[in-house]
PDB file of C-alpha atoms and ligand atoms in Angstrom:
ATOM      1  CA  MET A 264      49.462 -75.121   9.033  1.00 48.00           C
ATOM      2  CA  LYS A 265      50.813 -72.172   7.067  1.00 54.00           C
ATOM      3  CA  ASN A 266      48.147 -69.962   8.569  1.00 59.00           C
ATOM      4  CA  LYS A 267      49.135 -71.016  12.038  1.00 59.00           C
ATOM      5  CA  ARG A 268      52.788 -70.173  11.641  1.00 63.00           C
ATOM      6  CA  LYS A 269      51.875 -66.790  10.266  1.00 64.00           C
ATOM      7  CA  LEU A 270      49.603 -66.210  13.217  1.00 63.00           C
ATOM      8  CA  SER A 271      52.192 -67.090  15.819  1.00 67.00           C
ATOM      9  CA  PHE A 272      54.659 -64.782  14.072  1.00 68.00           C
ATOM     10  CA  ILE A 273      52.146 -61.931  14.144  1.00 68.00           C
ATOM     11  CA  SER A 274      51.288 -62.556  17.776  1.00 66.00           C
ATOM     12  CA  THR A 275      54.918 -62.587  18.854  1.00 70.00           C
ATOM     13  CA  PHE A 276      55.520 -59.410  16.905  1.00 68.00           C
ATOM     14  CA  TRP A 277      52.609 -57.630  18.560  1.00 68.00           C
ATOM     15  CA  PHE A 278      53.581 -58.894  21.960  1.00 66.00           C
ATOM     16  CA  LEU A 279      57.086 -57.490  21.598  1.00 67.00           C
ATOM     17  CA  LEU A 280      55.820 -54.228  20.138  1.00 66.00           C
ATOM     18  CA  ILE A 281      53.293 -53.577  22.879  1.00 63.00           C
ATOM     19  CA  PHE A 282      55.753 -54.606  25.544  1.00 62.00           C
ATOM     20  CA  SER A 283      58.510 -52.366  24.183  1.00 60.00           C
ATOM     21  CA  THR A 284      56.228 -49.303  24.185  1.00 57.00           C
ATOM     22  CA  ASN A 285      55.723 -49.934  27.898  1.00 53.00           C
ATOM     23  CA  ILE A 286      59.446 -49.858  28.444  1.00 52.00           C
ATOM     24  CA  PHE A 287      59.713 -46.567  26.573  1.00 51.00           C
ATOM     25  CA  ALA A 288      56.819 -45.114  28.540  1.00 50.00           C
ATOM     26  CA  GLY A 289      58.595 -45.994  31.753  1.00 48.00           C
ATOM     27  CA  THR A 290      61.767 -44.104  30.864  1.00 48.00           C
ATOM     28  CA  GLU A 291      60.009 -40.806  30.197  1.00 47.00           C
ATOM     29  CA  ALA A 292      60.601 -38.086  32.752  1.00 48.00           C
ATOM     30  CA  THR A 293      57.502 -37.475  34.852  1.00 46.00           C
ATOM     31  CA  ASP A 294      56.810 -34.181  36.494  1.00 53.00           C
ATOM     32  CA  ASP A 295      54.168 -35.107  39.027  1.00 57.00           C
ATOM     33  CA  GLY A 296      52.932 -38.095  40.965  1.00 63.00           C
ATOM     34  CA  TYR A 297      49.663 -38.379  39.097  1.00 70.00           C
ATOM     35  CA  GLY A 298      51.380 -38.704  35.680  1.00 77.00           C
ATOM     36  CA  SER A 299      53.657 -41.494  36.800  1.00 84.00           C
ATOM     37  CA  VAL A 300      50.856 -43.418  38.530  1.00 87.00           C
ATOM     38  CA  LEU A 301      48.789 -43.166  35.360  1.00 90.00           C
ATOM     39  CA  LYS A 302      51.712 -44.437  33.303  1.00 90.00           C
ATOM     40  CA  VAL A 303      52.237 -47.420  35.572  1.00 92.00           C
ATOM     41  CA  VAL A 304      48.523 -48.271  35.359  1.00 93.00           C
ATOM     42  CA  ILE A 305      48.570 -48.016  31.553  1.00 94.00           C
ATOM     43  CA  ALA A 306      51.751 -50.096  31.364  1.00 95.00           C
ATOM     44  CA  ILE A 307      50.334 -52.854  33.573  1.00 96.00           C
ATOM     45  CA  THR A 308      47.044 -52.881  31.677  1.00 96.00           C
ATOM     46  CA  THR A 309      48.664 -53.174  28.256  1.00 95.00           C
ATOM     47  CA  PHE A 310      50.987 -55.833  29.580  1.00 96.00           C
ATOM     48  CA  LEU A 311      48.057 -57.842  30.942  1.00 96.00           C
ATOM     49  CA  ILE A 312      46.078 -57.528  27.708  1.00 96.00           C
ATOM     50  CA  ALA A 313      49.101 -58.606  25.676  1.00 96.00           C
ATOM     51  CA  PHE A 314      49.745 -61.466  28.059  1.00 96.00           C
ATOM     52  CA  VAL A 315      46.155 -62.727  27.859  1.00 94.00           C
ATOM     53  CA  LEU A 316      46.240 -62.530  24.050  1.00 90.00           C
ATOM     54  CA  TRP A 317      49.477 -64.447  24.049  1.00 92.00           C
ATOM     55  CA  LEU A 318      47.993 -67.125  26.341  1.00 91.00           C
ATOM     56  CA  VAL A 319      44.984 -67.463  24.033  1.00 88.00           C
ATOM     57  CA  LEU A 320      47.286 -68.054  21.091  1.00 83.00           C
ATOM     58  CA  VAL A 321      49.442 -70.539  22.977  1.00 86.00           C
ATOM     59  CA  TYR A 322      46.263 -72.386  23.949  1.00 85.00           C
ATOM     60  CA  ALA A 323      44.981 -72.280  20.391  1.00 83.00           C
ATOM     61  CA  GLU A 324      48.191 -73.688  18.956  1.00 81.00           C
ATOM     62  CA  SER A 325      48.057 -76.818  21.097  1.00 83.00           C
ATOM     63  CA  ASN A 326      44.316 -77.367  21.659  1.00 83.00           C
ATOM     64  CA  ASP A 327      42.551 -75.754  18.743  1.00 78.00           C
ATOM     65  CA  THR A 328      44.207 -77.880  16.053  1.00 78.00           C
ATOM     66  CA  LYS A 329      41.408 -77.420  13.557  1.00 80.00           C
ATOM     67  CA  GLY A 330      41.600 -73.694  14.131  1.00 75.00           C
ATOM     68  CA  GLU A 331      37.866 -73.331  14.635  1.00 81.00           C
ATOM     69  CA  LYS A 332      37.861 -71.378  17.861  1.00 80.00           C
ATOM     70  CA  VAL A 333      40.654 -68.862  17.419  1.00 80.00           C
ATOM     71  CA  ILE A 334      42.543 -69.046  14.182  1.00 80.00           C
ATOM     72  CA  THR A 335      39.697 -69.119  11.661  1.00 86.00           C
ATOM     73  CA  PRO A 336      37.730 -66.288  13.277  1.00 86.00           C
ATOM     74  CA  PHE A 337      40.956 -64.302  13.584  1.00 85.00           C
ATOM     75  CA  SER A 338      41.876 -64.869   9.937  1.00 87.00           C
ATOM     76  CA  LYS A 339      38.348 -63.924   8.909  1.00 90.00           C
ATOM     77  CA  PHE A 340      38.573 -60.749  10.898  1.00 91.00           C
ATOM     78  CA  ILE A 341      41.960 -59.856   9.392  1.00 91.00           C
ATOM     79  CA  HIS A 342      40.594 -60.558   5.899  1.00 91.00           C
ATOM     80  CA  SER A 343      37.563 -58.360   6.503  1.00 92.00           C
ATOM     81  CA  MET A 344      39.948 -55.564   7.489  1.00 91.00           C
ATOM     82  CA  THR A 345      42.301 -55.943   4.495  1.00 90.00           C
ATOM     83  CA  GLN A 346      40.043 -57.402   1.754  1.00 90.00           C
ATOM     84  CA  SER A 347      43.282 -58.681   0.277  1.00 89.00           C
ATOM     85  CA  VAL A 348      43.315 -61.090  -2.662  1.00 89.00           C
ATOM     86  CA  SER A 349      45.497 -64.188  -2.444  1.00 88.00           C
ATOM     87  CA  ILE A 350      48.411 -64.539  -4.832  1.00 89.00           C
ATOM     88  CA  GLN A 351      46.683 -67.413  -6.680  1.00 91.00           C
ATOM     89  CA  GLU A 352      43.740 -65.150  -7.522  1.00 91.00           C
ATOM     90  CA  GLU A 353      45.750 -62.104  -8.510  1.00 90.00           C
ATOM     91  CA  ASP A 354      45.264 -62.771 -12.200  1.00 90.00           C
ATOM     92  CA  ASP A 355      41.566 -61.950 -11.754  1.00 91.00           C
ATOM     93  CA  ILE A 356      42.254 -58.406 -10.638  1.00 91.00           C
ATOM     94  CA  MET A 357      45.212 -57.639 -12.918  1.00 92.00           C
ATOM     95  CA  LEU A 358      44.541 -54.507 -14.978  1.00 93.00           C
ATOM     96  CA  ASP A 359      45.174 -54.438 -18.704  1.00 91.00           C
ATOM     97  CA  HIS A 360      47.919 -51.871 -18.952  1.00 92.00           C
ATOM     98  CA  ASN A 361      51.568 -52.847 -18.907  1.00 92.00           C
ATOM     99  CA  PHE A 362      54.445 -50.327 -18.835  1.00 93.00           C
ATOM    100  CA  ASP A 363      57.760 -52.065 -19.531  1.00 94.00           C
ATOM    101  CA  GLY A 364      56.623 -55.027 -17.466  1.00 91.00           C
ATOM    102  CA  ILE A 365      55.164 -52.918 -14.669  1.00 94.00           C
ATOM    103  CA  ARG A 366      51.575 -53.933 -14.164  1.00 92.00           C
ATOM    104  CA  GLU A 367      48.872 -52.938 -11.735  1.00 93.00           C
ATOM    105  CA  LEU A 368      46.496 -54.879  -9.491  1.00 93.00           C
ATOM    106  CA  ASP A 369      43.004 -53.520  -8.957  1.00 92.00           C
ATOM    107  CA  ASN A 370      43.086 -54.044  -5.175  1.00 91.00           C
ATOM    108  CA  LYS A 371      40.323 -52.708  -3.008  1.00 91.00           C
ATOM    109  CA  ILE A 372      41.229 -49.967  -0.603  1.00 93.00           C
ATOM    110  CA  PRO A 373      41.606 -51.855   2.682  1.00 94.00           C
ATOM    111  CA  PRO A 374      38.726 -51.157   5.071  1.00 94.00           C
ATOM    112  CA  TRP A 375      41.150 -50.460   7.952  1.00 94.00           C
ATOM    113  CA  TRP A 376      42.657 -47.665   5.844  1.00 96.00           C
ATOM    114  CA  ASN A 377      39.247 -46.215   5.031  1.00 95.00           C
ATOM    115  CA  ALA A 378      38.250 -46.400   8.674  1.00 95.00           C
ATOM    116  CA  LEU A 379      41.367 -44.439   9.609  1.00 96.00           C
ATOM    117  CA  PHE A 380      40.783 -41.879   6.857  1.00 97.00           C
ATOM    118  CA  TYR A 381      37.116 -41.204   7.608  1.00 97.00           C
ATOM    119  CA  GLY A 382      37.819 -41.466  11.307  1.00 97.00           C
ATOM    120  CA  ALA A 383      40.420 -38.708  10.977  1.00 97.00           C
ATOM    121  CA  ILE A 384      37.881 -36.470   9.209  1.00 97.00           C
ATOM    122  CA  VAL A 385      35.275 -37.057  11.922  1.00 97.00           C
ATOM    123  CA  PHE A 386      37.908 -36.483  14.595  1.00 96.00           C
ATOM    124  CA  ALA A 387      38.952 -33.222  12.946  1.00 96.00           C
ATOM    125  CA  PHE A 388      35.357 -31.939  13.117  1.00 95.00           C
ATOM    126  CA  VAL A 389      34.916 -32.970  16.711  1.00 94.00           C
ATOM    127  CA  TYR A 390      38.269 -31.420  17.577  1.00 92.00           C
ATOM    128  CA  MET A 391      37.503 -28.185  15.781  1.00 92.00           C
ATOM    129  CA  ILE A 392      34.098 -27.807  17.391  1.00 92.00           C
ATOM    130  CA  ASP A 393      35.392 -28.733  20.813  1.00 88.00           C
ATOM    131  CA  TYR A 394      38.413 -26.438  20.801  1.00 86.00           C
ATOM    132  CA  HIS A 395      37.438 -23.594  18.484  1.00 86.00           C
ATOM    133  CA  VAL A 396      33.646 -23.336  18.650  1.00 89.00           C
ATOM    134  CA  ILE A 397      32.747 -24.468  22.163  1.00 88.00           C
ATOM    135  CA  GLY A 398      36.202 -23.653  23.553  1.00 83.00           C
ATOM    136  CA  ASP A 399      38.194 -20.555  22.630  1.00 81.00           C
ATOM    137  CA  GLY A 400      41.066 -22.411  20.960  1.00 79.00           C
ATOM    138  CA  ASN A 401      43.656 -20.973  23.357  1.00 83.00           C
ATOM    139  CA  VAL A 402      44.713 -24.443  24.372  1.00 84.00           C
ATOM    140  CA  GLN A 403      48.153 -23.506  25.676  1.00 88.00           C
ATOM    141  CA  ILE A 404      46.983 -20.378  27.465  1.00 90.00           C
ATOM    142  CA  ASN A 405      44.166 -22.329  29.103  1.00 88.00           C
ATOM    143  CA  GLU A 406      46.536 -25.046  30.209  1.00 90.00           C
ATOM    144  CA  TYR A 407      48.887 -22.416  31.590  1.00 94.00           C
ATOM    145  CA  GLU A 408      46.104 -20.717  33.508  1.00 93.00           C
ATOM    146  CA  GLN A 409      44.932 -24.006  34.935  1.00 93.00           C
ATOM    147  CA  GLU A 410      48.433 -24.802  36.125  1.00 95.00           C
ATOM    148  CA  ILE A 411      48.711 -21.369  37.752  1.00 96.00           C
ATOM    149  CA  LYS A 412      45.363 -21.942  39.449  1.00 96.00           C
ATOM    150  CA  ALA A 413      46.481 -25.328  40.767  1.00 95.00           C
ATOM    151  CA  ALA A 414      49.791 -23.849  41.912  1.00 95.00           C
ATOM    152  CA  ASN A 415      47.966 -21.067  43.777  1.00 95.00           C
ATOM    153  CA  ILE A 416      45.771 -23.598  45.542  1.00 95.00           C
ATOM    154  CA  ARG A 417      48.884 -25.504  46.568  1.00 92.00           C
ATOM    155  CA  LEU A 418      50.549 -22.317  47.735  1.00 90.00           C
ATOM    156  CA  GLU A 419      47.500 -21.452  49.821  1.00 91.00           C
ATOM    157  CA  MET A 420      47.526 -24.911  51.394  1.00 90.00           C
ATOM    158  CA  LEU A 421      51.242 -24.702  52.128  1.00 87.00           C
ATOM    159  CA  THR A 422      50.820 -21.236  53.603  1.00 83.00           C
ATOM    160  CA  LYS A 423      47.995 -22.462  55.823  1.00 82.00           C
ATOM    161  CA  SER A 424      50.030 -25.449  56.985  1.00 80.00           C
ATOM    162  CA  GLY A 425      52.898 -23.112  57.909  1.00 78.00           C
ATOM    163  CA  ALA A 426      55.426 -24.671  55.545  1.00 80.00           C
ATOM    164  CA  MET A 427      55.957 -21.329  53.789  1.00 84.00           C
ATOM    165  CA  ILE A 428      56.938 -19.458  56.953  1.00 89.00           C
ATOM    166  CA  SER A 429      60.508 -18.258  56.730  1.00 90.00           C
ATOM    167  CA  GLU A 430      62.815 -15.851  58.434  1.00 90.00           C
ATOM    168  CA  GLU A 431      61.521 -13.105  56.106  1.00 90.00           C
ATOM    169  CA  THR A 432      57.799 -13.731  56.525  1.00 89.00           C
ATOM    170  CA  VAL A 433      57.517 -14.911  60.130  1.00 92.00           C
ATOM    171  CA  THR A 434      55.239 -12.940  62.470  1.00 92.00           C
ATOM    172  CA  VAL A 435      54.627 -13.118  66.221  1.00 94.00           C
ATOM    173  CA  LEU A 436      51.707 -15.364  67.153  1.00 93.00           C
ATOM    174  CA  THR A 437      49.613 -14.314  70.128  1.00 93.00           C
ATOM    175  CA  ASP A 438      46.706 -16.758  70.136  1.00 93.00           C
ATOM    176  CA  VAL A 439      46.475 -19.133  73.090  1.00 95.00           C
ATOM    177  CA  GLY A 440      46.573 -22.296  70.983  1.00 94.00           C
ATOM    178  CA  ALA A 441      49.812 -21.357  69.227  1.00 94.00           C
ATOM    179  CA  LEU A 442      51.455 -20.239  72.486  1.00 96.00           C
ATOM    180  CA  SER A 443      50.568 -23.442  74.328  1.00 96.00           C
ATOM    181  CA  ALA A 444      51.883 -25.499  71.388  1.00 96.00           C
ATOM    182  CA  GLY A 445      55.037 -23.360  71.585  1.00 96.00           C
ATOM    183  CA  LYS A 446      55.291 -24.001  75.312  1.00 96.00           C
ATOM    184  CA  GLU A 447      55.039 -27.749  74.723  1.00 96.00           C
ATOM    185  CA  THR A 448      57.885 -27.638  72.176  1.00 96.00           C
ATOM    186  CA  PHE A 449      59.905 -25.487  74.560  1.00 97.00           C
ATOM    187  CA  THR A 450      59.449 -27.792  77.578  1.00 96.00           C
ATOM    188  CA  LYS A 451      60.378 -30.822  75.509  1.00 96.00           C
ATOM    189  CA  ASN A 452      63.368 -29.459  73.592  1.00 96.00           C
ATOM    190  CA  CYS A 453      64.669 -26.240  75.057  1.00 96.00           C
ATOM    191  CA  ALA A 454      64.002 -26.141  78.807  1.00 96.00           C
ATOM    192  CA  ALA A 455      67.041 -28.295  79.611  1.00 96.00           C
ATOM    193  CA  CYS A 456      69.323 -25.450  78.510  1.00 95.00           C
ATOM    194  CA  HIS A 457      67.116 -22.374  78.839  1.00 96.00           C
ATOM    195  CA  GLY A 458      65.232 -23.272  82.057  1.00 95.00           C
ATOM    196  CA  PHE A 459      61.615 -24.362  82.397  1.00 95.00           C
ATOM    197  CA  ASN A 460      60.496 -20.779  82.793  1.00 95.00           C
ATOM    198  CA  GLY A 461      62.989 -19.394  80.294  1.00 95.00           C
ATOM    199  CA  GLU A 462      65.118 -18.053  83.146  1.00 95.00           C
ATOM    200  CA  GLY A 463      68.309 -19.307  81.474  1.00 95.00           C
ATOM    201  CA  LEU A 464      70.750 -22.105  82.382  1.00 94.00           C
ATOM    202  CA  VAL A 465      73.465 -23.063  79.922  1.00 94.00           C
ATOM    203  CA  GLY A 466      71.605 -20.935  77.372  1.00 95.00           C
ATOM    204  CA  PRO A 467      70.583 -17.305  77.847  1.00 96.00           C
ATOM    205  CA  ASN A 468      67.682 -15.886  79.815  1.00 96.00           C
ATOM    206  CA  PHE A 469      64.591 -15.184  77.674  1.00 96.00           C
ATOM    207  CA  THR A 470      62.706 -13.136  80.259  1.00 95.00           C
ATOM    208  CA  ASP A 471      64.943 -10.060  80.226  1.00 94.00           C
ATOM    209  CA  GLU A 472      65.376  -7.463  77.513  1.00 94.00           C
ATOM    210  CA  TYR A 473      68.839  -8.560  76.431  1.00 95.00           C
ATOM    211  CA  TRP A 474      69.583 -10.623  73.344  1.00 96.00           C
ATOM    212  CA  ILE A 475      72.866 -11.879  71.860  1.00 96.00           C
ATOM    213  CA  HIS A 476      71.513 -12.461  68.375  1.00 96.00           C
ATOM    214  CA  GLY A 477      68.699  -9.923  68.236  1.00 94.00           C
ATOM    215  CA  GLY A 478      65.267  -9.998  69.882  1.00 94.00           C
ATOM    216  CA  SER A 479      62.879  -9.613  66.944  1.00 94.00           C
ATOM    217  CA  ILE A 480      60.797 -12.626  65.894  1.00 95.00           C
ATOM    218  CA  LYS A 481      62.837 -12.720  62.676  1.00 95.00           C
ATOM    219  CA  ASN A 482      66.142 -12.834  64.606  1.00 96.00           C
ATOM    220  CA  ILE A 483      64.792 -15.481  66.971  1.00 97.00           C
ATOM    221  CA  PHE A 484      63.425 -17.570  64.090  1.00 96.00           C
ATOM    222  CA  HIS A 485      66.885 -17.414  62.504  1.00 96.00           C
ATOM    223  CA  THR A 486      68.708 -18.367  65.717  1.00 97.00           C
ATOM    224  CA  ILE A 487      66.403 -21.322  66.375  1.00 97.00           C
ATOM    225  CA  SER A 488      66.447 -22.692  62.836  1.00 96.00           C
ATOM    226  CA  GLU A 489      70.175 -22.175  62.146  1.00 95.00           C
ATOM    227  CA  GLY A 490      71.460 -22.477  65.734  1.00 95.00           C
ATOM    228  CA  VAL A 491      74.768 -21.175  67.074  1.00 95.00           C
ATOM    229  CA  PRO A 492      76.665 -24.469  66.906  1.00 93.00           C
ATOM    230  CA  ALA A 493      79.947 -23.015  68.133  1.00 94.00           C
ATOM    231  CA  LYS A 494      78.269 -21.897  71.389  1.00 94.00           C
ATOM    232  CA  GLY A 495      76.273 -25.069  72.041  1.00 93.00           C
ATOM    233  CA  MET A 496      72.933 -23.999  70.540  1.00 96.00           C
ATOM    234  CA  ILE A 497      72.082 -26.544  67.880  1.00 94.00           C
ATOM    235  CA  SER A 498      70.171 -25.927  64.656  1.00 96.00           C
ATOM    236  CA  TRP A 499      66.540 -27.031  64.957  1.00 96.00           C
ATOM    237  CA  LYS A 500      65.341 -26.748  61.368  1.00 92.00           C
ATOM    238  CA  SER A 501      65.652 -30.481  60.742  1.00 93.00           C
ATOM    239  CA  GLN A 502      63.664 -31.371  63.866  1.00 94.00           C
ATOM    240  CA  LEU A 503      61.053 -28.622  64.022  1.00 94.00           C
ATOM    241  CA  SER A 504      58.781 -27.439  61.214  1.00 91.00           C
ATOM    242  CA  PRO A 505      58.769 -23.724  60.331  1.00 92.00           C
ATOM    243  CA  ASN A 506      55.386 -23.603  62.008  1.00 92.00           C
ATOM    244  CA  GLN A 507      56.746 -25.065  65.247  1.00 94.00           C
ATOM    245  CA  ILE A 508      59.715 -22.675  65.195  1.00 96.00           C
ATOM    246  CA  GLN A 509      57.305 -19.788  64.824  1.00 95.00           C
ATOM    247  CA  GLU A 510      55.251 -21.085  67.761  1.00 95.00           C
ATOM    248  CA  VAL A 511      58.199 -21.653  70.058  1.00 96.00           C
ATOM    249  CA  GLY A 512      59.712 -18.297  69.057  1.00 96.00           C
ATOM    250  CA  SER A 513      56.445 -16.552  69.861  1.00 96.00           C
ATOM    251  CA  TYR A 514      56.291 -18.387  73.179  1.00 97.00           C
ATOM    252  CA  ILE A 515      59.824 -17.225  74.050  1.00 96.00           C
ATOM    253  CA  LEU A 516      58.821 -13.629  73.303  1.00 96.00           C
ATOM    254  CA  SER A 517      55.762 -13.977  75.544  1.00 95.00           C
ATOM    255  CA  LEU A 518      58.095 -14.720  78.477  1.00 95.00           C
ATOM    256  CA  LYS A 519      59.530 -11.197  78.487  1.00 93.00           C
ATOM    257  CA  GLY A 520      59.107  -9.527  81.890  1.00 92.00           C
ATOM    258  CA  THR A 521      57.670 -12.633  83.617  1.00 93.00           C
ATOM    259  CA  ASN A 522      60.489 -12.319  86.148  1.00 92.00           C
ATOM    260  CA  PRO A 523      60.930 -15.976  87.205  1.00 94.00           C
ATOM    261  CA  PRO A 524      63.256 -16.952  90.112  1.00 93.00           C
ATOM    262  CA  ASN A 525      66.918 -17.896  89.549  1.00 92.00           C
ATOM    263  CA  GLN A 526      67.373 -15.699  86.501  1.00 94.00           C
ATOM    264  CA  LYS A 527      70.613 -15.888  84.619  1.00 94.00           C
ATOM    265  CA  ALA A 528      72.471 -12.605  84.254  1.00 94.00           C
ATOM    266  CA  ALA A 529      71.736 -10.652  81.105  1.00 93.00           C
ATOM    267  CA  GLN A 530      73.790 -11.469  78.012  1.00 94.00           C
ATOM    268  CA  GLY A 531      74.113  -9.467  74.816  1.00 94.00           C
ATOM    269  CA  GLU A 532      72.586  -6.090  74.032  1.00 93.00           C
ATOM    270  CA  LYS A 533      69.421  -4.480  75.274  1.00 93.00           C
ATOM    271  CA  TRP A 534      66.970  -5.067  72.409  1.00 91.00           C
ATOM    272  CA  VAL A 535      65.094  -2.125  70.977  1.00 89.00           C
ATOM    273  CA  GLU A 536      62.533  -2.992  68.282  1.00 82.00           C
ATOM    274  CA  PRO A 537      63.516  -0.995  65.168  1.00 81.00           C
ATOM    275  CA  THR A 538      60.900   1.439  63.883  1.00 76.00           C
ATOM    276  CA  GLU A 539      59.075   0.789  60.611  1.00 66.00           C
ATOM    277  CA  ASP A 540      61.429   2.818  58.405  1.00 60.00           C
ATOM    278  CA  GLY A 541      64.400   0.861  59.769  1.00 51.00           C
ATOM    279  CA  ALA A 542      65.959   3.865  61.551  1.00 46.00           C
TER     280      ALA A 542
HETATM  281  C1  HEC B 871      72.109 -27.889  74.445  1.00 91.74           C
HETATM  282  C2  HEC B 871      71.632 -26.679  75.013  1.00 91.74           C
HETATM  283  C3  HEC B 871      70.571 -25.907  74.271  1.00 91.74           C
HETATM  284  C4  HEC B 871      69.348 -26.343  73.851  1.00 91.74           C
HETATM  285  C5  HEC B 871      68.751 -27.730  73.963  1.00 91.74           C
HETATM  286  C6  HEC B 871      68.700 -25.198  73.257  1.00 91.74           C
HETATM  287  N1  HEC B 871      69.502 -24.102  73.308  1.00 91.74           N
HETATM  288 FE1  HEC B 871      69.068 -22.259  72.662  1.00 91.74          FE
HETATM  289  N2  HEC B 871      70.879 -21.623  73.176  1.00 91.74           N
HETATM  290  C7  HEC B 871      71.841 -22.379  73.827  1.00 91.74           C
HETATM  291  C8  HEC B 871      73.031 -21.567  74.033  1.00 91.74           C
HETATM  292  C9  HEC B 871      74.320 -22.039  74.695  1.00 91.74           C
HETATM  293  C10 HEC B 871      72.759 -20.302  73.466  1.00 91.74           C
HETATM  294  C11 HEC B 871      73.674 -19.103  73.395  1.00 91.74           C
HETATM  295  C12 HEC B 871      74.390 -19.030  72.076  1.00 91.74           C
HETATM  296  C13 HEC B 871      75.409 -17.922  72.018  1.00 91.74           C
HETATM  297  O1  HEC B 871      76.037 -17.660  73.018  1.00 91.74           O
HETATM  298  O2  HEC B 871      75.568 -17.386  70.912  1.00 91.74           O
HETATM  299  C14 HEC B 871      71.405 -20.381  72.954  1.00 91.74           C
HETATM  300  C15 HEC B 871      70.751 -19.320  72.324  1.00 91.74           C
HETATM  301  C16 HEC B 871      69.441 -19.339  71.960  1.00 91.74           C
HETATM  302  C17 HEC B 871      68.737 -18.202  71.413  1.00 91.74           C
HETATM  303  C18 HEC B 871      69.324 -16.823  71.166  1.00 91.74           C
HETATM  304  C19 HEC B 871      69.314 -16.033  72.447  1.00 91.74           C
HETATM  305  C20 HEC B 871      69.921 -14.661  72.282  1.00 91.74           C
HETATM  306  O3  HEC B 871      70.200 -14.071  73.311  1.00 91.74           O
HETATM  307  O4  HEC B 871      70.088 -14.209  71.141  1.00 91.74           O
HETATM  308  C21 HEC B 871      67.473 -18.602  71.174  1.00 91.74           C
HETATM  309  C22 HEC B 871      66.332 -17.749  70.609  1.00 91.74           C
HETATM  310  C23 HEC B 871      67.372 -19.985  71.556  1.00 91.74           C
HETATM  311  N3  HEC B 871      68.584 -20.414  72.020  1.00 91.74           N
HETATM  312  C24 HEC B 871      66.234 -20.736  71.442  1.00 91.74           C
HETATM  313  C25 HEC B 871      66.193 -22.091  71.698  1.00 91.74           C
HETATM  314  C26 HEC B 871      65.049 -22.914  71.461  1.00 91.74           C
HETATM  315  C27 HEC B 871      63.697 -22.422  70.911  1.00 91.74           C
HETATM  316  C28 HEC B 871      65.392 -24.176  71.790  1.00 91.74           C
HETATM  317  C29 HEC B 871      64.541 -25.412  71.693  1.00 91.74           C
HETATM  318  C30 HEC B 871      63.908 -25.704  70.430  1.00 91.74           C
HETATM  319  C31 HEC B 871      66.758 -24.148  72.259  1.00 91.74           C
HETATM  320  N4  HEC B 871      67.204 -22.855  72.179  1.00 91.74           N
HETATM  321  C32 HEC B 871      67.433 -25.251  72.717  1.00 91.74           C
HETATM  322  C33 HEC B 871      71.722 -23.681  74.216  1.00 91.74           C
HETATM  323  C34 HEC B 871      70.648 -24.507  73.938  1.00 91.74           C
END
């Protein structure tokens, strides 16, 4: 009976302890998706293990009254780990010396403690060989370099997908695929105001040499993404990706000199592409 109460106290204690570490783990700031997924998996797993252990103990308390299935083996295991001597038998291991009433028991070093001690020594060897003999020991530098590598791979992927294109880096596309994608975007979103052939309607003509906001791909990228809200040209950056803006901008530039019917009169300044040195 005494054993059983002790056991249920220990189990409740462990349950709370394990559960509370999960709660702490959950509040830690996570920097990437992988870390937080891993934490959730670990939290759920520990919770399940703790829950199953708790169920076993609840079952044992009501069905295993003699304690044969759970409690005795558990107590035996705990005893093998501690090698502790019960209070009744303490006289047997009392040492002879006595300093002002302070006496000493000749307890064995608990096996769990020894396991931890020798385990730490073995771990230290493995660690040393792994990091300083096989590896070069520059743990932080290696981690840093790996992060840089991963970041470069991500950058490359983003660049390929067009997400990194900006007003500063945009270039004119001339390949057929990009121009036909640009045409599609134009027909769907822009033709209503700029005419199906870019001849101009509410918005300006794209087939002449005159531009209100500049005729370089960088100017055009800026006008499309930011818009000119006061004049009825909306900002498209929330609806079109940088890649799509580049495509439609390149398409607009390809319309120059196509001379469609019903052209709108020129607006703005005649655009002259600045030379390389900016003069
Ligand atoms: C609701 C009508 C409307 C729609 C739709 C529209 N625009 Fe415009 N756009 C305008 C107007 C009006 C102007 C002239 C702004 C000004 O006067 O400053 C303009 C100006 C521009 C300019 C600058 C022209 C210059 O001379 O500098 C570009 C480039 C442009 N639009 C591209 C687009 C693209 C690409 C789309 C589709 C994704 C689009 N526009 C959709 C009305 C529209």
